[in-house]
Amino acid sequence: MMPLRGTDSRSACSFAVVRWYCGLILEEATVSDITWTYLDSHRETTEVVVVLHGFSSVKESMVRSVRPLFNDYRVIMPDLPGHGDTSSDMDSFRAEEQADRLFAFLAQVLGPSQTIHLVGCSMGGMIGGVFAAKYPATIASVTLICPAGITMPKKSPMFLVYEQTGENHMRVEKPEDFSRLQGYMAHRQRYIPGFILNFIEKRRDVLEKLMRDILLDASVLDDKLAKITHPCLVVWGDQDKILDISCLEVPPVVKPREETKVCV
């Protein structure tokens, strides 16, 4: 088994069970001094889905959501730079730089001519949107799930707290902070094992840099979405407490060739 650099033995064991159950292989690739860790279903098909997780998360977090895809597609799920077991020693995690890193990674793993169905959630949706606008020849379709990087006409509960008190509830410095963050992240709360909270605490310096750069890119998709030339599905939850559903009112988001779905 490939050693995991950022996880303890309990989390490594739990993730290994998830991979085994879903038939996923843990892989590693080094591209331009960045070591990527990713899951690959290795299904023999030309249809490839690449799934990008959100802030402070890991590749395994999206497995349950995309499991139905494993039967028909080759699915690749990387730890994005700054997360999980992928390299994190960068000075910047701005969306465009992350998109460039992703492009180089996919070109090495899949080859430069392979097109992909790109799925991204939250921060991963922001990176996915920038990627799709910048590298259209790589894209077959795009699915953006409550993507960050769109101006919010109506502030979400989390951003209202930030504006009114200056408290950033996305900042994770100790396990209790992540528990609080979970109250915003999920409409129906799920149990988060203690070892995951401790893992988050160990990465707080990197997460602080990531959060800084996400805030700098708060409107990066406002003009990028109009440049996406392939089928694009935008999905939003009407109970989202971090990225308000009013983002769908921003003109470039909703247009005839894009489909928008509101999940209750």
PDB file of C-alpha atoms in Angstrom:
ATOM      1  CA  MET A   1       0.000   0.000   0.000  1.00  0.00           C
ATOM      2  CA  MET A   2       1.248   3.467  -0.854  1.00  0.00           C
ATOM      3  CA  PRO A   3       2.227   5.382   2.308  1.00  0.00           C
ATOM      4  CA  LEU A   4       0.087   8.395   3.121  1.00  0.00           C
ATOM      5  CA  ARG A   5       2.080  11.432   4.169  1.00  0.00           C
ATOM      6  CA  GLY A   6      -0.623  13.571   5.752  1.00  0.00           C
ATOM      7  CA  THR A   7      -2.868  11.021   7.411  1.00  0.00           C
ATOM      8  CA  ASP A   8      -2.605   8.944  10.554  1.00  0.00           C
ATOM      9  CA  SER A   9      -3.076   5.158  10.656  1.00  0.00           C
ATOM     10  CA  ARG A  10      -6.796   5.302  11.505  1.00  0.00           C
ATOM     11  CA  SER A  11      -7.714   7.654   8.685  1.00  0.00           C
ATOM     12  CA  ALA A  12      -5.531   5.678   6.263  1.00  0.00           C
ATOM     13  CA  CYS A  13      -7.380   2.498   7.236  1.00  0.00           C
ATOM     14  CA  SER A  14     -10.813   4.107   6.849  1.00  0.00           C
ATOM     15  CA  PHE A  15      -9.936   5.535   3.446  1.00  0.00           C
ATOM     16  CA  ALA A  16      -8.534   2.161   2.343  1.00  0.00           C
ATOM     17  CA  VAL A  17     -11.876   0.519   3.151  1.00  0.00           C
ATOM     18  CA  VAL A  18     -13.704   3.152   1.074  1.00  0.00           C
ATOM     19  CA  ARG A  19     -11.373   2.541  -1.869  1.00  0.00           C
ATOM     20  CA  TRP A  20     -11.671  -1.235  -1.631  1.00  0.00           C
ATOM     21  CA  TYR A  21     -15.457  -1.137  -1.427  1.00  0.00           C
ATOM     22  CA  CYS A  22     -15.737   1.072  -4.514  1.00  0.00           C
ATOM     23  CA  GLY A  23     -13.010  -0.604  -6.540  1.00  0.00           C
ATOM     24  CA  LEU A  24     -10.784   2.478  -6.599  1.00  0.00           C
ATOM     25  CA  ILE A  25      -6.999   2.396  -6.845  1.00  0.00           C
ATOM     26  CA  LEU A  26      -4.833   4.850  -4.915  1.00  0.00           C
ATOM     27  CA  GLU A  27      -2.307   6.367  -7.305  1.00  0.00           C
ATOM     28  CA  GLU A  28       0.480   8.939  -7.180  1.00  0.00           C
ATOM     29  CA  ALA A  29       2.020  11.130  -9.885  1.00  0.00           C
ATOM     30  CA  THR A  30       4.719  13.788  -9.714  1.00  0.00           C
ATOM     31  CA  VAL A  31       4.221  16.708 -12.098  1.00  0.00           C
ATOM     32  CA  SER A  32       6.475  19.786 -12.064  1.00  0.00           C
ATOM     33  CA  ASP A  33       7.644  19.151  -8.488  1.00  0.00           C
ATOM     34  CA  ILE A  34       4.078  18.602  -7.256  1.00  0.00           C
ATOM     35  CA  THR A  35       3.262  15.121  -6.002  1.00  0.00           C
ATOM     36  CA  TRP A  36      -0.402  14.379  -6.641  1.00  0.00           C
ATOM     37  CA  THR A  37      -2.330  11.652  -4.854  1.00  0.00           C
ATOM     38  CA  TYR A  38      -5.528  10.535  -6.550  1.00  0.00           C
ATOM     39  CA  LEU A  39      -8.116   7.780  -6.859  1.00  0.00           C
ATOM     40  CA  ASP A  40      -8.613   6.091 -10.220  1.00  0.00           C
ATOM     41  CA  SER A  41     -11.306   3.566 -11.108  1.00  0.00           C
ATOM     42  CA  HIS A  42      -9.274   2.464 -14.169  1.00  0.00           C
ATOM     43  CA  ARG A  43     -12.413   1.466 -16.032  1.00  0.00           C
ATOM     44  CA  GLU A  44     -11.618   0.691 -19.670  1.00  0.00           C
ATOM     45  CA  THR A  45     -13.507   3.444 -21.468  1.00  0.00           C
ATOM     46  CA  THR A  46     -12.730   6.689 -23.257  1.00  0.00           C
ATOM     47  CA  GLU A  47     -15.313   8.511 -21.106  1.00  0.00           C
ATOM     48  CA  VAL A  48     -13.460  10.085 -18.177  1.00  0.00           C
ATOM     49  CA  VAL A  49     -14.956  11.991 -15.233  1.00  0.00           C
ATOM     50  CA  VAL A  50     -12.673  14.127 -13.055  1.00  0.00           C
ATOM     51  CA  VAL A  51     -14.100  15.070  -9.646  1.00  0.00           C
ATOM     52  CA  LEU A  52     -12.803  18.022  -7.602  1.00  0.00           C
ATOM     53  CA  HIS A  53     -13.538  18.275  -3.871  1.00  0.00           C
ATOM     54  CA  GLY A  54     -14.143  21.404  -1.814  1.00  0.00           C
ATOM     55  CA  PHE A  55     -12.172  23.452   0.712  1.00  0.00           C
ATOM     56  CA  SER A  56     -10.561  21.609   3.660  1.00  0.00           C
ATOM     57  CA  SER A  57     -11.715  18.305   2.183  1.00  0.00           C
ATOM     58  CA  VAL A  58     -10.103  15.268   0.554  1.00  0.00           C
ATOM     59  CA  LYS A  59     -10.690  13.127  -2.516  1.00  0.00           C
ATOM     60  CA  GLU A  60     -12.536  10.436  -0.556  1.00  0.00           C
ATOM     61  CA  SER A  61     -15.218  12.927   0.505  1.00  0.00           C
ATOM     62  CA  MET A  62     -16.830  12.820  -2.941  1.00  0.00           C
ATOM     63  CA  VAL A  63     -16.908   9.028  -3.364  1.00  0.00           C
ATOM     64  CA  ARG A  64     -20.428   8.503  -2.050  1.00  0.00           C
ATOM     65  CA  SER A  65     -21.843  11.273  -4.243  1.00  0.00           C
ATOM     66  CA  VAL A  66     -20.380   9.970  -7.504  1.00  0.00           C
ATOM     67  CA  ARG A  67     -20.519   6.209  -6.902  1.00  0.00           C
ATOM     68  CA  PRO A  68     -23.156   5.643  -9.641  1.00  0.00           C
ATOM     69  CA  LEU A  69     -20.617   6.881 -12.191  1.00  0.00           C
ATOM     70  CA  PHE A  70     -18.182   4.042 -11.505  1.00  0.00           C
ATOM     71  CA  ASN A  71     -20.185   1.581 -13.619  1.00  0.00           C
ATOM     72  CA  ASP A  72     -19.910   3.537 -16.861  1.00  0.00           C
ATOM     73  CA  TYR A  73     -16.985   5.950 -16.603  1.00  0.00           C
ATOM     74  CA  ARG A  74     -13.355   6.050 -15.663  1.00  0.00           C
ATOM     75  CA  VAL A  75     -13.420   8.291 -12.593  1.00  0.00           C
ATOM     76  CA  ILE A  76     -10.395  10.205 -11.334  1.00  0.00           C
ATOM     77  CA  MET A  77     -10.549  11.988  -7.974  1.00  0.00           C
ATOM     78  CA  PRO A  78      -7.423  13.943  -6.959  1.00  0.00           C
ATOM     79  CA  ASP A  79      -6.468  15.563  -3.706  1.00  0.00           C
ATOM     80  CA  LEU A  80      -6.116  19.146  -4.900  1.00  0.00           C
ATOM     81  CA  PRO A  81      -2.835  20.931  -4.040  1.00  0.00           C
ATOM     82  CA  GLY A  82      -2.936  21.997  -0.409  1.00  0.00           C
ATOM     83  CA  HIS A  83      -5.260  19.145   0.546  1.00  0.00           C
ATOM     84  CA  GLY A  84      -4.963  15.519   1.590  1.00  0.00           C
ATOM     85  CA  ASP A  85      -1.714  13.901   0.505  1.00  0.00           C
ATOM     86  CA  THR A  86      -0.976  16.104  -2.501  1.00  0.00           C
ATOM     87  CA  SER A  87       1.863  18.622  -2.115  1.00  0.00           C
ATOM     88  CA  SER A  88       0.988  21.745  -0.147  1.00  0.00           C
ATOM     89  CA  ASP A  89       4.227  23.768  -0.077  1.00  0.00           C
ATOM     90  CA  MET A  90       3.101  26.499  -2.495  1.00  0.00           C
ATOM     91  CA  ASP A  91       3.037  30.241  -1.937  1.00  0.00           C
ATOM     92  CA  SER A  92      -0.302  30.668  -3.711  1.00  0.00           C
ATOM     93  CA  PHE A  93      -3.472  28.658  -4.230  1.00  0.00           C
ATOM     94  CA  ARG A  94      -5.315  31.125  -6.471  1.00  0.00           C
ATOM     95  CA  ALA A  95      -7.929  29.522  -8.719  1.00  0.00           C
ATOM     96  CA  GLU A  96      -6.097  30.108 -11.990  1.00  0.00           C
ATOM     97  CA  GLU A  97      -2.860  28.645 -10.643  1.00  0.00           C
ATOM     98  CA  GLN A  98      -4.741  25.615  -9.339  1.00  0.00           C
ATOM     99  CA  ALA A  99      -6.384  25.209 -12.755  1.00  0.00           C
ATOM    100  CA  ASP A 100      -2.969  25.314 -14.438  1.00  0.00           C
ATOM    101  CA  ARG A 101      -1.645  22.689 -12.025  1.00  0.00           C
ATOM    102  CA  LEU A 102      -4.680  20.513 -12.712  1.00  0.00           C
ATOM    103  CA  PHE A 103      -4.159  20.819 -16.474  1.00  0.00           C
ATOM    104  CA  ALA A 104      -0.531  19.677 -16.171  1.00  0.00           C
ATOM    105  CA  PHE A 105      -1.565  16.777 -13.924  1.00  0.00           C
ATOM    106  CA  LEU A 106      -4.287  15.553 -16.288  1.00  0.00           C
ATOM    107  CA  ALA A 107      -2.039  15.900 -19.331  1.00  0.00           C
ATOM    108  CA  GLN A 108       0.452  13.545 -17.688  1.00  0.00           C
ATOM    109  CA  VAL A 109      -2.046  11.045 -16.309  1.00  0.00           C
ATOM    110  CA  LEU A 110      -4.470  10.947 -19.256  1.00  0.00           C
ATOM    111  CA  GLY A 111      -2.469  12.324 -22.170  1.00  0.00           C
ATOM    112  CA  PRO A 112      -2.859  15.754 -23.778  1.00  0.00           C
ATOM    113  CA  SER A 113      -5.696  14.804 -26.156  1.00  0.00           C
ATOM    114  CA  GLN A 114      -8.112  13.211 -23.653  1.00  0.00           C
ATOM    115  CA  THR A 115     -11.320  15.157 -23.022  1.00  0.00           C
ATOM    116  CA  ILE A 116     -13.022  14.986 -19.638  1.00  0.00           C
ATOM    117  CA  HIS A 117     -16.346  15.490 -17.913  1.00  0.00           C
ATOM    118  CA  LEU A 118     -15.351  17.840 -15.094  1.00  0.00           C
ATOM    119  CA  VAL A 119     -17.283  17.891 -11.807  1.00  0.00           C
ATOM    120  CA  GLY A 120     -16.394  20.353  -9.048  1.00  0.00           C
ATOM    121  CA  CYS A 121     -17.962  21.203  -5.699  1.00  0.00           C
ATOM    122  CA  SER A 122     -17.559  24.553  -3.899  1.00  0.00           C
ATOM    123  CA  MET A 123     -13.853  25.431  -4.153  1.00  0.00           C
ATOM    124  CA  GLY A 124     -13.501  22.567  -6.629  1.00  0.00           C
ATOM    125  CA  GLY A 125     -16.321  24.120  -8.649  1.00  0.00           C
ATOM    126  CA  MET A 126     -14.489  27.429  -8.734  1.00  0.00           C
ATOM    127  CA  ILE A 127     -11.318  25.749  -9.977  1.00  0.00           C
ATOM    128  CA  GLY A 128     -13.368  23.663 -12.414  1.00  0.00           C
ATOM    129  CA  GLY A 129     -15.058  26.744 -13.859  1.00  0.00           C
ATOM    130  CA  VAL A 130     -11.744  28.528 -14.366  1.00  0.00           C
ATOM    131  CA  PHE A 131     -10.274  25.357 -15.903  1.00  0.00           C
ATOM    132  CA  ALA A 132     -13.180  24.912 -18.339  1.00  0.00           C
ATOM    133  CA  ALA A 133     -12.948  28.531 -19.489  1.00  0.00           C
ATOM    134  CA  LYS A 134      -9.173  28.399 -19.942  1.00  0.00           C
ATOM    135  CA  TYR A 135      -8.794  24.906 -21.435  1.00  0.00           C
ATOM    136  CA  PRO A 136     -11.900  24.313 -23.595  1.00  0.00           C
ATOM    137  CA  ALA A 137     -10.196  21.681 -25.777  1.00  0.00           C
ATOM    138  CA  THR A 138      -9.923  19.455 -22.696  1.00  0.00           C
ATOM    139  CA  ILE A 139     -13.624  19.667 -21.787  1.00  0.00           C
ATOM    140  CA  ALA A 140     -16.545  17.438 -22.825  1.00  0.00           C
ATOM    141  CA  SER A 141     -18.933  18.786 -20.162  1.00  0.00           C
ATOM    142  CA  VAL A 142     -18.852  20.661 -16.858  1.00  0.00           C
ATOM    143  CA  THR A 143     -20.893  20.228 -13.674  1.00  0.00           C
ATOM    144  CA  LEU A 144     -20.488  22.928 -11.031  1.00  0.00           C
ATOM    145  CA  ILE A 145     -22.006  22.190  -7.623  1.00  0.00           C
ATOM    146  CA  CYS A 146     -22.472  25.375  -5.552  1.00  0.00           C
ATOM    147  CA  PRO A 147     -19.207  26.776  -6.936  1.00  0.00           C
ATOM    148  CA  ALA A 148     -17.256  29.398  -5.045  1.00  0.00           C
ATOM    149  CA  GLY A 149     -16.060  32.424  -6.984  1.00  0.00           C
ATOM    150  CA  ILE A 150     -19.433  33.986  -7.890  1.00  0.00           C
ATOM    151  CA  THR A 151     -20.636  37.303  -6.464  1.00  0.00           C
ATOM    152  CA  MET A 152     -23.431  36.800  -3.929  1.00  0.00           C
ATOM    153  CA  PRO A 153     -26.319  39.290  -4.414  1.00  0.00           C
ATOM    154  CA  LYS A 154     -27.638  38.095  -1.046  1.00  0.00           C
ATOM    155  CA  LYS A 155     -25.080  37.305   1.619  1.00  0.00           C
ATOM    156  CA  SER A 156     -25.117  33.813   3.091  1.00  0.00           C
ATOM    157  CA  PRO A 157     -25.412  33.268   6.876  1.00  0.00           C
ATOM    158  CA  MET A 158     -21.667  32.646   7.113  1.00  0.00           C
ATOM    159  CA  PHE A 159     -20.735  35.807   5.218  1.00  0.00           C
ATOM    160  CA  LEU A 160     -23.233  37.874   7.220  1.00  0.00           C
ATOM    161  CA  VAL A 161     -21.431  36.795  10.401  1.00  0.00           C
ATOM    162  CA  TYR A 162     -18.121  37.796   8.814  1.00  0.00           C
ATOM    163  CA  GLU A 163     -19.418  41.238   7.776  1.00  0.00           C
ATOM    164  CA  GLN A 164     -21.089  41.946  11.122  1.00  0.00           C
ATOM    165  CA  THR A 165     -18.479  40.581  13.542  1.00  0.00           C
ATOM    166  CA  GLY A 166     -15.282  40.032  11.551  1.00  0.00           C
ATOM    167  CA  GLU A 167     -15.316  36.366  12.574  1.00  0.00           C
ATOM    168  CA  ASN A 168     -14.357  34.033   9.739  1.00  0.00           C
ATOM    169  CA  HIS A 169     -16.079  30.733  10.431  1.00  0.00           C
ATOM    170  CA  MET A 170     -14.223  29.159   7.511  1.00  0.00           C
ATOM    171  CA  ARG A 171     -11.027  29.504   9.547  1.00  0.00           C
ATOM    172  CA  VAL A 172     -10.125  26.184  11.124  1.00  0.00           C
ATOM    173  CA  GLU A 173      -7.532  26.349  13.901  1.00  0.00           C
ATOM    174  CA  LYS A 174      -8.734  23.576  16.199  1.00  0.00           C
ATOM    175  CA  PRO A 175     -11.159  20.628  16.050  1.00  0.00           C
ATOM    176  CA  GLU A 176     -14.038  22.662  17.510  1.00  0.00           C
ATOM    177  CA  ASP A 177     -13.744  25.115  14.617  1.00  0.00           C
ATOM    178  CA  PHE A 178     -14.263  22.348  12.093  1.00  0.00           C
ATOM    179  CA  SER A 179     -17.300  21.126  14.016  1.00  0.00           C
ATOM    180  CA  ARG A 180     -18.713  24.658  13.760  1.00  0.00           C
ATOM    181  CA  LEU A 181     -17.868  24.750  10.057  1.00  0.00           C
ATOM    182  CA  GLN A 182     -19.786  21.512   9.571  1.00  0.00           C
ATOM    183  CA  GLY A 183     -22.896  23.330  10.787  1.00  0.00           C
ATOM    184  CA  TYR A 184     -22.621  25.495   7.693  1.00  0.00           C
ATOM    185  CA  MET A 185     -21.430  22.818   5.286  1.00  0.00           C
ATOM    186  CA  ALA A 186     -24.224  20.276   5.671  1.00  0.00           C
ATOM    187  CA  HIS A 187     -27.992  20.778   5.907  1.00  0.00           C
ATOM    188  CA  ARG A 188     -28.250  17.336   7.528  1.00  0.00           C
ATOM    189  CA  GLN A 189     -25.352  16.841   9.895  1.00  0.00           C
ATOM    190  CA  ARG A 190     -23.114  13.810   9.619  1.00  0.00           C
ATOM    191  CA  TYR A 191     -20.780  12.348  12.225  1.00  0.00           C
ATOM    192  CA  ILE A 192     -17.172  13.468  11.723  1.00  0.00           C
ATOM    193  CA  PRO A 193     -14.613  11.105  13.326  1.00  0.00           C
ATOM    194  CA  GLY A 194     -12.201  12.717  15.743  1.00  0.00           C
ATOM    195  CA  PHE A 195      -9.125  11.682  13.785  1.00  0.00           C
ATOM    196  CA  ILE A 196     -10.352  13.725  10.807  1.00  0.00           C
ATOM    197  CA  LEU A 197     -10.760  16.787  13.018  1.00  0.00           C
ATOM    198  CA  ASN A 198      -7.223  16.324  14.331  1.00  0.00           C
ATOM    199  CA  PHE A 199      -5.958  15.969  10.766  1.00  0.00           C
ATOM    200  CA  ILE A 200      -7.591  19.298   9.871  1.00  0.00           C
ATOM    201  CA  GLU A 201      -5.962  20.923  12.879  1.00  0.00           C
ATOM    202  CA  LYS A 202      -2.510  19.794  11.732  1.00  0.00           C
ATOM    203  CA  ARG A 203      -3.039  21.479   8.352  1.00  0.00           C
ATOM    204  CA  ARG A 204      -4.322  24.804   9.673  1.00  0.00           C
ATOM    205  CA  ASP A 205      -1.425  26.892   8.277  1.00  0.00           C
ATOM    206  CA  VAL A 206      -2.058  25.598   4.760  1.00  0.00           C
ATOM    207  CA  LEU A 207      -5.825  25.977   5.179  1.00  0.00           C
ATOM    208  CA  GLU A 208      -5.300  29.597   6.225  1.00  0.00           C
ATOM    209  CA  LYS A 209      -3.455  30.307   2.963  1.00  0.00           C
ATOM    210  CA  LEU A 210      -6.129  28.478   0.991  1.00  0.00           C
ATOM    211  CA  MET A 211      -8.880  30.497   2.662  1.00  0.00           C
ATOM    212  CA  ARG A 212      -7.059  33.751   1.945  1.00  0.00           C
ATOM    213  CA  ASP A 213      -6.798  32.935  -1.743  1.00  0.00           C
ATOM    214  CA  ILE A 214     -10.417  31.758  -2.004  1.00  0.00           C
ATOM    215  CA  LEU A 215     -11.527  35.138  -0.623  1.00  0.00           C
ATOM    216  CA  LEU A 216      -9.286  36.912  -3.139  1.00  0.00           C
ATOM    217  CA  ASP A 217     -11.067  34.952  -5.887  1.00  0.00           C
ATOM    218  CA  ALA A 218     -14.563  35.682  -4.546  1.00  0.00           C
ATOM    219  CA  SER A 219     -15.812  36.843  -7.968  1.00  0.00           C
ATOM    220  CA  VAL A 220     -13.398  35.057 -10.306  1.00  0.00           C
ATOM    221  CA  LEU A 221     -16.183  33.155 -12.100  1.00  0.00           C
ATOM    222  CA  ASP A 222     -18.344  36.212 -12.805  1.00  0.00           C
ATOM    223  CA  ASP A 223     -16.753  36.636 -16.220  1.00  0.00           C
ATOM    224  CA  LYS A 224     -15.308  33.129 -16.675  1.00  0.00           C
ATOM    225  CA  LEU A 225     -18.650  31.303 -16.907  1.00  0.00           C
ATOM    226  CA  ALA A 226     -19.565  33.164 -20.078  1.00  0.00           C
ATOM    227  CA  LYS A 227     -16.422  31.721 -21.675  1.00  0.00           C
ATOM    228  CA  ILE A 228     -17.408  28.087 -21.093  1.00  0.00           C
ATOM    229  CA  THR A 229     -18.362  26.787 -24.534  1.00  0.00           C
ATOM    230  CA  HIS A 230     -19.360  23.221 -23.618  1.00  0.00           C
ATOM    231  CA  PRO A 231     -22.479  21.864 -21.855  1.00  0.00           C
ATOM    232  CA  CYS A 232     -22.491  23.188 -18.301  1.00  0.00           C
ATOM    233  CA  LEU A 233     -24.792  22.117 -15.460  1.00  0.00           C
ATOM    234  CA  VAL A 234     -24.946  24.356 -12.380  1.00  0.00           C
ATOM    235  CA  VAL A 235     -26.422  22.743  -9.258  1.00  0.00           C
ATOM    236  CA  TRP A 236     -27.241  24.596  -6.039  1.00  0.00           C
ATOM    237  CA  GLY A 237     -28.868  23.705  -2.741  1.00  0.00           C
ATOM    238  CA  ASP A 238     -31.527  26.103  -1.506  1.00  0.00           C
ATOM    239  CA  GLN A 239     -30.305  25.588   2.086  1.00  0.00           C
ATOM    240  CA  ASP A 240     -26.689  26.537   1.331  1.00  0.00           C
ATOM    241  CA  LYS A 241     -25.332  28.550   4.290  1.00  0.00           C
ATOM    242  CA  ILE A 242     -21.889  29.318   2.850  1.00  0.00           C
ATOM    243  CA  LEU A 243     -22.518  30.223  -0.800  1.00  0.00           C
ATOM    244  CA  ASP A 244     -26.007  31.652  -1.117  1.00  0.00           C
ATOM    245  CA  ILE A 245     -28.274  30.398  -3.892  1.00  0.00           C
ATOM    246  CA  SER A 246     -28.708  34.013  -5.033  1.00  0.00           C
ATOM    247  CA  CYS A 247     -25.438  33.470  -6.929  1.00  0.00           C
ATOM    248  CA  LEU A 248     -27.674  31.994  -9.631  1.00  0.00           C
ATOM    249  CA  GLU A 249     -29.012  35.510 -10.241  1.00  0.00           C
ATOM    250  CA  VAL A 250     -25.625  36.727 -11.496  1.00  0.00           C
ATOM    251  CA  PRO A 251     -26.171  37.189 -15.275  1.00  0.00           C
ATOM    252  CA  PRO A 252     -23.327  35.009 -16.622  1.00  0.00           C
ATOM    253  CA  VAL A 253     -24.440  32.029 -14.508  1.00  0.00           C
ATOM    254  CA  VAL A 254     -27.842  31.363 -16.050  1.00  0.00           C
ATOM    255  CA  LYS A 255     -28.103  31.470 -19.825  1.00  0.00           C
ATOM    256  CA  PRO A 256     -29.833  29.359 -22.483  1.00  0.00           C
ATOM    257  CA  ARG A 257     -27.078  26.842 -23.112  1.00  0.00           C
ATOM    258  CA  GLU A 258     -26.512  26.144 -19.422  1.00  0.00           C
ATOM    259  CA  GLU A 259     -28.880  24.163 -17.254  1.00  0.00           C
ATOM    260  CA  THR A 260     -29.441  25.167 -13.666  1.00  0.00           C
ATOM    261  CA  LYS A 261     -30.872  22.846 -11.043  1.00  0.00           C
ATOM    262  CA  VAL A 262     -31.968  23.792  -7.540  1.00  0.00           C
ATOM    263  CA  CYS A 263     -31.778  20.939  -5.039  1.00  0.00           C
ATOM    264  CA  VAL A 264     -34.097  21.080  -2.041  1.00  0.00           C
TER     265      VAL A 264
END
